[in-house]
mmCIF file of C-alpha atoms in Angstrom:
data_model
loop_
_atom_site.group_PDB
_atom_site.id
_atom_site.type_symbol
_atom_site.label_atom_id
_atom_site.label_comp_id
_atom_site.label_asym_id
_atom_site.label_seq_id
_atom_site.Cartn_x
_atom_site.Cartn_y
_atom_site.Cartn_z
ATOM 1 C CA MET A 647 -2.168 -25.371 -9.053
ATOM 2 C CA THR A 648 1.313 -23.953 -9.403
ATOM 3 C CA ILE A 649 2.446 -21.033 -7.294
ATOM 4 C CA THR A 650 5.282 -18.878 -8.521
ATOM 5 C CA GLN A 651 7.229 -15.871 -7.383
ATOM 6 C CA GLU A 652 7.440 -12.929 -9.709
ATOM 7 C CA PRO A 653 11.030 -12.331 -10.852
ATOM 8 C CA ALA A 654 12.492 -9.147 -9.428
ATOM 9 C CA SER A 655 13.536 -8.077 -12.929
ATOM 10 C CA ALA A 656 10.045 -8.285 -14.413
ATOM 11 C CA THR A 657 9.018 -5.209 -16.362
ATOM 12 C CA ARG A 658 5.692 -3.395 -16.001
ATOM 13 C CA SER A 659 4.363 -4.937 -19.220
ATOM 14 C CA GLU A 660 5.352 -8.418 -18.071
ATOM 15 C CA ARG A 661 3.410 -7.913 -14.844
ATOM 16 C CA LYS A 662 0.023 -7.457 -16.513
ATOM 17 C CA PRO A 663 -2.269 -10.089 -15.023
ATOM 18 C CA ALA A 664 -3.206 -12.916 -17.309
ATOM 19 C CA PRO A 665 -6.755 -14.254 -17.378
ATOM 20 C CA ASN A 666 -7.199 -16.150 -14.112
ATOM 21 C CA ARG A 667 -9.123 -19.384 -14.488
ATOM 22 C CA GLN A 668 -9.372 -19.816 -10.737
ATOM 23 C CA THR A 669 -10.975 -16.382 -10.350
ATOM 24 C CA ASN A 670 -13.498 -17.228 -13.057
ATOM 25 C CA ASP A 671 -14.139 -20.539 -11.302
ATOM 26 C CA PHE A 672 -14.981 -18.735 -8.077
ATOM 27 C CA PHE A 673 -17.385 -16.398 -9.853
ATOM 28 C CA GLU A 674 -19.066 -19.441 -11.365
ATOM 29 C CA LEU A 675 -19.401 -21.068 -7.941
ATOM 30 C CA ALA A 676 -20.728 -17.825 -6.448
ATOM 31 C CA GLN A 677 -23.321 -17.604 -9.206
ATOM 32 C CA ARG A 678 -24.484 -21.162 -8.521
ATOM 33 C CA VAL A 679 -24.867 -20.289 -4.849
ATOM 34 C CA LYS A 680 -26.723 -17.079 -5.651
ATOM 35 C CA ASP A 681 -29.059 -18.893 -8.049
ATOM 36 C CA ALA A 682 -29.842 -21.350 -5.241
ATOM 37 C CA GLY A 683 -30.993 -18.408 -3.099
ATOM 38 C CA LEU A 684 -28.420 -19.045 -0.381
ATOM 39 C CA MET A 685 -26.789 -15.626 -0.303
ATOM 40 C CA GLU A 686 -29.832 -13.891 1.148
ATOM 41 C CA ARG A 687 -29.361 -12.552 4.667
ATOM 42 C CA GLY A 688 -32.231 -12.192 7.093
ATOM 43 C CA ALA A 689 -32.621 -11.867 10.840
ATOM 44 C CA GLN A 690 -35.528 -14.328 10.752
ATOM 45 C CA SER A 691 -33.081 -17.214 10.378
ATOM 46 C CA TYR A 692 -31.604 -16.261 13.787
ATOM 47 C CA ILE A 693 -34.862 -15.744 15.699
ATOM 48 C CA GLY A 694 -35.046 -19.315 16.994
ATOM 49 C CA ARG A 695 -31.416 -19.212 18.044
ATOM 50 C CA VAL A 696 -31.852 -15.965 19.982
ATOM 51 C CA ILE A 697 -34.995 -17.231 21.711
ATOM 52 C CA ALA A 698 -33.264 -20.492 22.685
ATOM 53 C CA LEU A 699 -30.252 -18.625 24.087
ATOM 54 C CA SER A 700 -32.432 -16.173 25.993
ATOM 55 C CA LEU A 701 -34.490 -18.941 27.584
ATOM 56 C CA SER A 702 -31.293 -20.851 28.404
ATOM 57 C CA PHE A 703 -29.821 -17.854 30.214
ATOM 58 C CA ILE A 704 -33.060 -17.391 32.158
ATOM 59 C CA GLY A 705 -32.916 -21.046 33.154
ATOM 60 C CA ALA A 706 -29.240 -20.827 34.108
ATOM 61 C CA GLY A 707 -29.869 -17.693 36.152
ATOM 62 C CA THR A 708 -32.734 -19.406 37.945
ATOM 63 C CA LEU A 709 -30.467 -22.346 38.796
ATOM 64 C CA LEU A 710 -27.805 -19.948 40.045
ATOM 65 C CA VAL A 711 -30.261 -18.497 42.556
ATOM 66 C CA LEU A 712 -31.950 -21.773 43.567
ATOM 67 C CA VAL A 713 -28.816 -23.906 44.063
ATOM 68 C CA GLY A 714 -27.556 -21.445 46.665
ATOM 69 C CA ASN A 715 -24.304 -21.777 48.578
ATOM 70 C CA SER A 716 -23.369 -25.220 47.258
ATOM 71 C CA TRP A 717 -20.461 -26.586 45.290
ATOM 72 C CA TRP A 718 -23.047 -27.781 42.767
ATOM 73 C CA GLN A 719 -22.768 -24.189 41.569
ATOM 74 C CA LEU A 720 -19.664 -25.287 39.656
ATOM 75 C CA ALA A 721 -21.954 -27.312 37.390
ATOM 76 C CA VAL A 722 -23.985 -24.146 36.846
ATOM 77 C CA ALA A 723 -20.703 -22.371 36.029
ATOM 78 C CA VAL A 724 -20.066 -24.954 33.303
ATOM 79 C CA LEU A 725 -23.503 -24.178 31.874
ATOM 80 C CA PHE A 726 -22.740 -20.448 31.869
ATOM 81 C CA GLY A 727 -19.419 -21.109 30.122
ATOM 82 C CA VAL A 728 -21.224 -23.007 27.356
ATOM 83 C CA LEU A 729 -23.882 -20.307 26.968
ATOM 84 C CA PHE A 730 -21.343 -17.460 26.773
ATOM 85 C CA THR A 731 -19.557 -19.364 23.991
ATOM 86 C CA GLN A 732 -22.805 -19.834 22.081
ATOM 87 C CA VAL A 733 -23.424 -16.084 22.354
ATOM 88 C CA ALA A 734 -19.871 -15.504 21.072
ATOM 89 C CA PHE A 735 -20.816 -17.499 17.956
ATOM 90 C CA LEU A 736 -23.770 -15.155 17.456
ATOM 91 C CA ALA A 737 -21.509 -12.109 17.864
ATOM 92 C CA HIS A 738 -19.140 -13.687 15.308
ATOM 93 C CA ASP A 739 -21.967 -13.980 12.781
ATOM 94 C CA ALA A 740 -23.062 -10.389 13.320
ATOM 95 C CA ALA A 741 -19.470 -9.180 12.925
ATOM 96 C CA HIS A 742 -19.425 -10.971 9.564
ATOM 97 C CA GLN A 743 -22.583 -9.054 8.513
ATOM 98 C CA GLN A 744 -24.564 -12.297 8.413
ATOM 99 C CA VAL A 745 -27.619 -11.405 10.475
ATOM 100 C CA PHE A 746 -29.072 -8.187 9.031
ATOM 101 C CA ASP A 747 -28.979 -6.617 5.573
ATOM 102 C CA SER A 748 -27.804 -3.408 7.254
ATOM 103 C CA GLY A 749 -24.130 -3.152 8.139
ATOM 104 C CA LYS A 750 -24.886 -0.715 10.971
ATOM 105 C CA LYS A 751 -27.369 -3.114 12.563
ATOM 106 C CA ASN A 752 -24.872 -5.976 12.371
ATOM 107 C CA ASP A 753 -22.131 -3.840 13.905
ATOM 108 C CA ARG A 754 -24.452 -2.699 16.680
ATOM 109 C CA LEU A 755 -25.569 -6.242 17.486
ATOM 110 C CA SER A 756 -22.010 -7.576 17.535
ATOM 111 C CA ARG A 757 -20.807 -4.683 19.695
ATOM 112 C CA ILE A 758 -23.599 -5.143 22.230
ATOM 113 C CA VAL A 759 -23.517 -8.930 22.343
ATOM 114 C CA GLY A 760 -19.733 -9.242 22.109
ATOM 115 C CA ASN A 761 -18.806 -6.616 24.695
ATOM 116 C CA LEU A 762 -21.776 -6.614 27.060
ATOM 117 C CA VAL A 763 -22.590 -10.335 27.159
ATOM 118 C CA VAL A 764 -19.369 -12.162 26.207
ATOM 119 C CA GLY A 765 -16.762 -9.662 27.405
ATOM 120 C CA MET A 766 -14.854 -9.502 24.112
ATOM 121 C CA SER A 767 -14.019 -6.287 22.268
ATOM 122 C CA TYR A 768 -15.802 -6.031 18.939
ATOM 123 C CA GLY A 769 -13.114 -3.633 17.693
ATOM 124 C CA TRP A 770 -10.304 -6.070 18.525
ATOM 125 C CA TRP A 771 -12.099 -9.093 17.107
ATOM 126 C CA ALA A 772 -13.156 -7.437 13.840
ATOM 127 C CA LYS A 773 -9.613 -6.284 13.020
ATOM 128 C CA LYS A 774 -7.888 -9.526 13.991
ATOM 129 C CA HIS A 775 -10.463 -11.824 12.416
ATOM 130 C CA GLY A 776 -10.602 -9.743 9.253
ATOM 131 C CA ARG A 777 -6.862 -10.252 8.675
ATOM 132 C CA HIS A 778 -7.290 -13.973 9.268
ATOM 133 C CA HIS A 779 -10.022 -14.281 6.645
ATOM 134 C CA ALA A 780 -7.969 -12.351 4.107
ATOM 135 C CA HIS A 781 -4.826 -14.444 4.673
ATOM 136 C CA PRO A 782 -5.678 -17.790 6.340
ATOM 137 C CA ASN A 783 -2.526 -19.707 7.304
ATOM 138 C CA VAL A 784 -0.323 -17.231 5.425
ATOM 139 C CA ILE A 785 2.950 -16.932 7.326
ATOM 140 C CA GLY A 786 3.549 -13.387 8.522
ATOM 141 C CA LYS A 787 0.008 -12.221 7.675
ATOM 142 C CA ASP A 788 -2.396 -14.420 9.625
ATOM 143 C CA GLY A 789 -2.213 -13.441 13.284
ATOM 144 C CA ASP A 790 -3.811 -16.751 14.258
ATOM 145 C CA ILE A 791 -0.531 -18.540 13.478
ATOM 146 C CA ALA A 792 1.762 -15.893 14.952
ATOM 147 C CA ALA A 793 4.195 -17.183 17.564
ATOM 148 C CA GLY A 794 3.142 -16.912 21.178
ATOM 149 C CA THR A 795 2.895 -19.464 23.941
ATOM 150 C CA LEU A 796 2.358 -21.979 21.131
ATOM 151 C CA THR A 797 4.203 -21.984 17.820
ATOM 152 C CA PHE A 798 2.507 -22.917 14.565
ATOM 153 C CA VAL A 799 5.408 -22.430 12.153
ATOM 154 C CA PRO A 800 8.506 -24.695 12.355
ATOM 155 C CA GLU A 801 10.921 -21.771 11.911
ATOM 156 C CA ASP A 802 9.437 -20.059 14.964
ATOM 157 C CA ALA A 803 9.906 -23.174 17.082
ATOM 158 C CA ALA A 804 13.482 -23.675 15.867
ATOM 159 C CA GLY A 805 14.557 -20.392 17.423
ATOM 160 C CA ARG A 806 13.502 -21.356 20.944
ATOM 161 C CA THR A 807 15.962 -22.554 23.566
ATOM 162 C CA GLY A 808 15.930 -23.896 27.104
ATOM 163 C CA ILE A 809 12.551 -24.400 28.746
ATOM 164 C CA ALA A 810 10.773 -22.805 25.775
ATOM 165 C CA ALA A 811 12.315 -25.381 23.423
ATOM 166 C CA TRP A 812 11.405 -28.236 25.792
ATOM 167 C CA PHE A 813 7.841 -26.962 25.949
ATOM 168 C CA ALA A 814 7.567 -26.494 22.169
ATOM 169 C CA LYS A 815 8.457 -30.145 21.547
ATOM 170 C CA ARG A 816 5.514 -31.159 23.722
ATOM 171 C CA GLN A 817 3.190 -28.252 23.072
ATOM 172 C CA GLY A 818 0.518 -30.426 21.509
ATOM 173 C CA TRP A 819 -0.027 -32.232 24.811
ATOM 174 C CA PHE A 820 -0.367 -28.890 26.585
ATOM 175 C CA PHE A 821 -2.875 -27.526 24.072
ATOM 176 C CA PHE A 822 -6.103 -28.292 25.922
ATOM 177 C CA PRO A 823 -4.739 -27.401 29.389
ATOM 178 C CA ILE A 824 -3.606 -24.049 27.993
ATOM 179 C CA LEU A 825 -7.101 -23.411 26.646
ATOM 180 C CA THR A 826 -8.370 -23.187 30.224
ATOM 181 C CA LEU A 827 -6.603 -19.797 30.307
ATOM 182 C CA PHE A 828 -7.755 -18.727 26.850
ATOM 183 C CA GLY A 829 -10.914 -17.037 28.139
ATOM 184 C CA PHE A 830 -8.878 -14.830 30.473
ATOM 185 C CA VAL A 831 -6.624 -13.925 27.529
ATOM 186 C CA LEU A 832 -9.633 -12.906 25.410
ATOM 187 C CA HIS A 833 -10.943 -10.690 28.210
ATOM 188 C CA TYR A 834 -7.475 -9.153 28.603
ATOM 189 C CA HIS A 835 -7.275 -8.345 24.882
ATOM 190 C CA ALA A 836 -10.686 -6.700 25.103
ATOM 191 C CA VAL A 837 -9.621 -4.352 27.890
ATOM 192 C CA HIS A 838 -6.186 -3.720 26.379
ATOM 193 C CA THR A 839 -7.738 -2.810 23.018
ATOM 194 C CA VAL A 840 -10.165 -0.294 24.497
ATOM 195 C CA ILE A 841 -7.445 1.361 26.579
ATOM 196 C CA THR A 842 -4.560 1.479 24.096
ATOM 197 C CA THR A 843 -5.886 1.333 20.513
ATOM 198 C CA LYS A 844 -5.803 4.679 18.755
ATOM 199 C CA ASN A 845 -8.853 5.833 16.794
ATOM 200 C CA LEU A 846 -11.003 2.971 18.087
ATOM 201 C CA LYS A 847 -14.603 3.608 17.079
ATOM 202 C CA HIS A 848 -17.150 3.614 19.912
ATOM 203 C CA ARG A 849 -14.386 3.354 22.503
ATOM 204 C CA TRP A 850 -16.560 4.649 25.346
ATOM 205 C CA THR A 851 -19.464 2.386 24.431
ATOM 206 C CA GLU A 852 -17.224 -0.664 24.328
ATOM 207 C CA GLY A 853 -15.535 0.408 27.550
ATOM 208 C CA ALA A 854 -18.858 0.844 29.374
ATOM 209 C CA PHE A 855 -20.156 -2.518 28.158
ATOM 210 C CA LEU A 856 -16.931 -4.289 29.124
ATOM 211 C CA ALA A 857 -16.972 -2.691 32.578
ATOM 212 C CA ILE A 858 -20.500 -3.977 33.192
ATOM 213 C CA ARG A 859 -19.583 -7.453 31.976
ATOM 214 C CA LEU A 860 -16.090 -7.859 33.442
ATOM 215 C CA ILE A 861 -16.640 -5.996 36.709
ATOM 216 C CA GLY A 862 -20.379 -6.065 37.356
ATOM 217 C CA TYR A 863 -20.971 -9.743 36.545
ATOM 218 C CA PRO A 864 -18.130 -11.177 38.725
ATOM 219 C CA THR A 865 -19.097 -8.801 41.541
ATOM 220 C CA ALA A 866 -22.697 -10.039 41.424
ATOM 221 C CA ILE A 867 -21.534 -13.663 41.488
ATOM 222 C CA ILE A 868 -19.250 -13.078 44.492
ATOM 223 C CA LEU A 869 -21.955 -11.157 46.391
ATOM 224 C CA LEU A 870 -24.380 -14.020 45.767
ATOM 225 C CA LEU A 871 -22.054 -16.960 46.474
ATOM 226 C CA GLY A 872 -19.382 -15.486 48.710
ATOM 227 C CA PRO A 873 -15.688 -14.879 47.928
ATOM 228 C CA GLY A 874 -14.464 -18.504 47.833
ATOM 229 C CA LEU A 875 -17.295 -20.175 45.935
ATOM 230 C CA GLY A 876 -17.825 -17.070 43.803
ATOM 231 C CA ALA A 877 -14.179 -16.998 42.697
ATOM 232 C CA ALA A 878 -14.314 -20.736 41.941
ATOM 233 C CA PHE A 879 -17.500 -20.192 39.917
ATOM 234 C CA ILE A 880 -15.871 -17.466 37.808
ATOM 235 C CA ALA A 881 -12.712 -19.543 37.299
ATOM 236 C CA VAL A 882 -14.667 -22.581 36.085
ATOM 237 C CA GLN A 883 -16.951 -20.519 33.863
ATOM 238 C CA VAL A 884 -14.053 -18.705 32.156
ATOM 239 C CA ALA A 885 -12.078 -21.957 31.804
ATOM 240 C CA VAL A 886 -15.025 -23.707 30.108
ATOM 241 C CA PHE A 887 -15.513 -20.684 27.858
ATOM 242 C CA GLY A 888 -11.850 -20.766 26.828
ATOM 243 C CA VAL A 889 -11.731 -24.491 26.178
ATOM 244 C CA TYR A 890 -15.000 -24.405 24.217
ATOM 245 C CA MET A 891 -13.847 -21.470 22.092
ATOM 246 C CA GLY A 892 -10.398 -22.913 21.411
ATOM 247 C CA ALA A 893 -11.670 -26.429 20.745
ATOM 248 C CA THR A 894 -14.109 -24.985 18.208
ATOM 249 C CA PHE A 895 -11.759 -22.672 16.326
ATOM 250 C CA ALA A 896 -8.557 -24.770 16.340
ATOM 251 C CA PRO A 897 -9.844 -27.612 14.104
ATOM 252 C CA ASN A 898 -10.704 -25.106 11.388
ATOM 253 C CA HIS A 899 -7.138 -24.402 10.183
ATOM 254 C CA LYS A 900 -4.501 -25.856 12.509
ATOM 255 C CA GLY A 901 -2.688 -28.707 10.792
ATOM 256 C CA MET A 902 -3.687 -27.491 7.337
ATOM 257 C CA PRO A 903 -1.067 -26.271 4.811
ATOM 258 C CA LEU A 904 0.902 -23.129 5.585
ATOM 259 C CA ILE A 905 1.369 -20.603 2.781
ATOM 260 C CA PRO A 906 4.643 -18.662 2.399
ATOM 261 C CA LYS A 907 4.156 -14.908 2.671
ATOM 262 C CA ASP A 908 5.349 -14.255 -0.895
ATOM 263 C CA ALA A 909 3.428 -17.119 -2.544
ATOM 264 C CA LYS A 910 0.715 -16.393 -5.064
ATOM 265 C CA VAL A 911 -2.483 -18.260 -4.328
ATOM 266 C CA ASP A 912 -5.853 -17.227 -5.692
ATOM 267 C CA PHE A 913 -8.680 -16.441 -3.283
ATOM 268 C CA MET A 914 -10.720 -19.589 -3.802
ATOM 269 C CA GLN A 915 -7.918 -22.099 -3.337
ATOM 270 C CA ARG A 916 -6.383 -20.110 -0.488
ATOM 271 C CA GLN A 917 -9.658 -20.398 1.422
ATOM 272 C CA ILE A 918 -10.406 -24.045 0.594
ATOM 273 C CA LEU A 919 -6.962 -25.610 0.923
ATOM 274 C CA THR A 920 -6.233 -24.046 4.315
ATOM 275 C CA SER A 921 -9.614 -24.892 5.863
ATOM 276 C CA ARG A 922 -11.016 -28.078 7.368
ATOM 277 C CA ASN A 923 -14.667 -28.946 7.898
ATOM 278 C CA VAL A 924 -15.839 -30.978 10.876
ATOM 279 C CA ARG A 925 -18.350 -33.766 10.276
ATOM 280 C CA GLY A 926 -21.319 -34.295 12.564
ATOM 281 C CA GLY A 927 -24.511 -32.994 10.963
ATOM 282 C CA ARG A 928 -27.033 -30.808 12.740
ATOM 283 C CA ILE A 929 -25.779 -31.622 16.243
ATOM 284 C CA MET A 930 -22.250 -30.522 15.369
ATOM 285 C CA ASN A 931 -23.654 -27.511 13.538
ATOM 286 C CA THR A 932 -25.394 -26.375 16.729
ATOM 287 C CA ALA A 933 -22.422 -27.172 18.972
ATOM 288 C CA MET A 934 -19.960 -25.247 16.775
ATOM 289 C CA GLY A 935 -22.258 -22.415 15.770
ATOM 290 C CA GLY A 936 -21.901 -23.273 12.075
ATOM 291 C CA LEU A 937 -18.100 -23.044 12.173
ATOM 292 C CA ASN A 938 -17.912 -26.750 11.380
ATOM 293 C CA TYR A 939 -18.588 -25.657 7.792
ATOM 294 C CA GLN A 940 -15.341 -23.695 7.731
ATOM 295 C CA ILE A 941 -14.663 -24.085 4.008
ATOM 296 C CA GLU A 942 -18.040 -22.671 3.086
ATOM 297 C CA HIS A 943 -17.726 -19.936 5.713
ATOM 298 C CA HIS A 944 -14.378 -18.808 4.309
ATOM 299 C CA LEU A 945 -15.650 -18.799 0.735
ATOM 300 C CA PHE A 946 -18.789 -16.864 1.677
ATOM 301 C CA PRO A 947 -18.047 -15.080 4.981
ATOM 302 C CA ARG A 948 -21.251 -13.007 4.830
ATOM 303 C CA MET A 949 -23.507 -16.015 4.324
ATOM 304 C CA ALA A 950 -25.910 -16.583 7.230
ATOM 305 C CA SER A 951 -24.609 -19.569 9.178
ATOM 306 C CA PRO A 952 -27.928 -21.502 8.857
ATOM 307 C CA ASN A 953 -27.276 -21.614 5.093
ATOM 308 C CA LEU A 954 -23.773 -23.080 5.328
ATOM 309 C CA ARG A 955 -24.976 -26.695 5.585
ATOM 310 C CA LYS A 956 -27.218 -26.073 2.573
ATOM 311 C CA VAL A 957 -24.400 -24.736 0.421
ATOM 312 C CA GLN A 958 -21.970 -27.511 1.351
ATOM 313 C CA PRO A 959 -23.155 -29.976 -1.356
ATOM 314 C CA LEU A 960 -22.659 -27.282 -4.016
ATOM 315 C CA VAL A 961 -19.150 -26.480 -2.824
ATOM 316 C CA ARG A 962 -18.159 -30.130 -2.481
ATOM 317 C CA GLU A 963 -19.450 -30.912 -5.970
ATOM 318 C CA PHE A 964 -17.605 -27.911 -7.393
ATOM 319 C CA CYS A 965 -14.344 -28.994 -5.754
ATOM 320 C CA GLU A 966 -14.736 -32.479 -7.224
ATOM 321 C CA GLU A 967 -15.295 -31.003 -10.670
ATOM 322 C CA ARG A 968 -12.171 -28.839 -10.415
ATOM 323 C CA GLY A 969 -9.977 -31.399 -8.633
ATOM 324 C CA ILE A 970 -9.563 -29.186 -5.542
ATOM 325 C CA THR A 971 -8.855 -30.949 -2.254
ATOM 326 C CA TYR A 972 -11.845 -30.679 0.099
ATOM 327 C CA THR A 973 -10.844 -31.603 3.662
ATOM 328 C CA GLU A 974 -13.255 -32.918 6.266
ATOM 329 C CA ALA A 975 -12.719 -34.805 9.537
ATOM 330 C CA GLY A 976 -14.544 -35.831 12.689
ATOM 331 C CA LEU A 977 -14.233 -33.579 15.739
ATOM 332 C CA VAL A 978 -12.081 -35.908 17.848
ATOM 333 C CA GLU A 979 -10.068 -36.797 14.747
ATOM 334 C CA SER A 980 -9.440 -33.110 14.055
ATOM 335 C CA TRP A 981 -8.312 -32.533 17.653
ATOM 336 C CA GLY A 982 -5.829 -35.379 17.228
ATOM 337 C CA ILE A 983 -4.554 -33.768 14.036
ATOM 338 C CA VAL A 984 -4.044 -30.460 15.860
ATOM 339 C CA ILE A 985 -2.155 -32.090 18.756
ATOM 340 C CA ARG A 986 0.145 -34.077 16.437
ATOM 341 C CA TYR A 987 0.688 -31.014 14.268
ATOM 342 C CA LEU A 988 1.764 -28.863 17.226
ATOM 343 C CA ASN A 989 4.183 -31.525 18.453
ATOM 344 C CA ARG A 990 5.724 -31.908 14.992
ATOM 345 C CA VAL A 991 6.132 -28.139 14.671
ATOM 346 C CA GLY A 992 7.800 -28.052 18.085
ATOM 347 C CA LEU A 993 10.223 -30.748 16.968
ATOM 348 C CA GLY A 994 11.291 -28.482 14.111
ATOM 349 C CA TYR A 995 9.970 -30.482 11.173
ATOM 350 C CA SER A 996 10.416 -28.484 7.993
ATOM 351 C CA ASP A 997 7.047 -29.779 6.779
ATOM 352 C CA PRO A 998 4.452 -29.421 9.557
ATOM 353 C CA MET A 999 2.271 -32.049 7.882
ATOM 354 C CA ASP A 1000 3.221 -34.691 5.346
ATOM 355 C CA CYS A 1001 0.716 -33.399 2.832
ATOM 356 C CA PRO A 1002 1.258 -33.248 -0.947
ATOM 357 C CA VAL A 1003 -0.730 -30.025 -1.094
ATOM 358 C CA ILE A 1004 2.003 -28.153 0.793
ATOM 359 C CA SER A 1005 4.431 -28.392 -2.097
ATOM 360 C CA GLN A 1006 2.008 -26.407 -4.221
ATOM 361 C CA PHE A 1007 2.419 -23.400 -1.954
ATOM 362 C CA ARG A 1008 6.195 -23.128 -2.148
ATOM 363 C CA PRO A 1009 7.519 -20.405 -4.447
ATOM 364 C CA VAL A 1010 9.747 -21.776 -7.228
#
């Protein structure tokens, strides 16, 4: 694949798009997937998952009451943190229109589950995540690589001085500790979105759900366990939620090639070359809510997550036929890649990863 910039002097006739082989390739892949019956959506594929989560919450709630005023409650808090993350994966699927055939039903499920159970704004998530799927790892377009506490683009790190520069050079080592605060950040964005975003649909519904979740739930915990133990319970639960969420989403794209904002990359290769799958089979599939099949998810974002493992052999075979790099790593291996990547970015390396694919993204 060669990526080029359009000359500024090009005329209208010169700008007419030529037949795009890559686009035709994607349509061919999509047809293979459709013929295999893997594009069908249906709530029945999520019934077992919902039942398992419901029973797990009942069990966790029972433990919360039975354990009483004991520091063993922190272990229960860990369980709640895991369960809230699993529910967030379900909300993610609904937001992608994966559960029901009806868009309204998917939106309603994601809004209820995301706001009321997880404490995340559906409106904020849908807008942010939609931009990410359209422009994964595209500098200046993908908000997931925008500069913040961490920097993901070498040029962003190069502009930092003092303590910020010192931190950036070691940011990879701080990655997992920082994730303990990630849950609080997600809850903050939820509240901030509902209060400040103009023309937010269902603002009052989201606001009411978030109030129940972010005020009612902590209040109930503190009334049950007391101020000290209750606050510790909430802190542990939110920390586990943040680490689990971050450790699941980070391996998907961090450390993969970055695409210049003005580079021309077709949809199929943009999704495949910037994504990384995580090996591990059914156990990993359950632990990561299907996001371990990130390549397949980005190619077919509306595909029900239970079908992603089924479509993987088709996608892998297609990539082999077309000579497209298909990246896969183990979970711990992928975490190591992310940590090394962040440290290299912080050191100002012009190439975040020594990967031959990166050169294909540079405009010439």
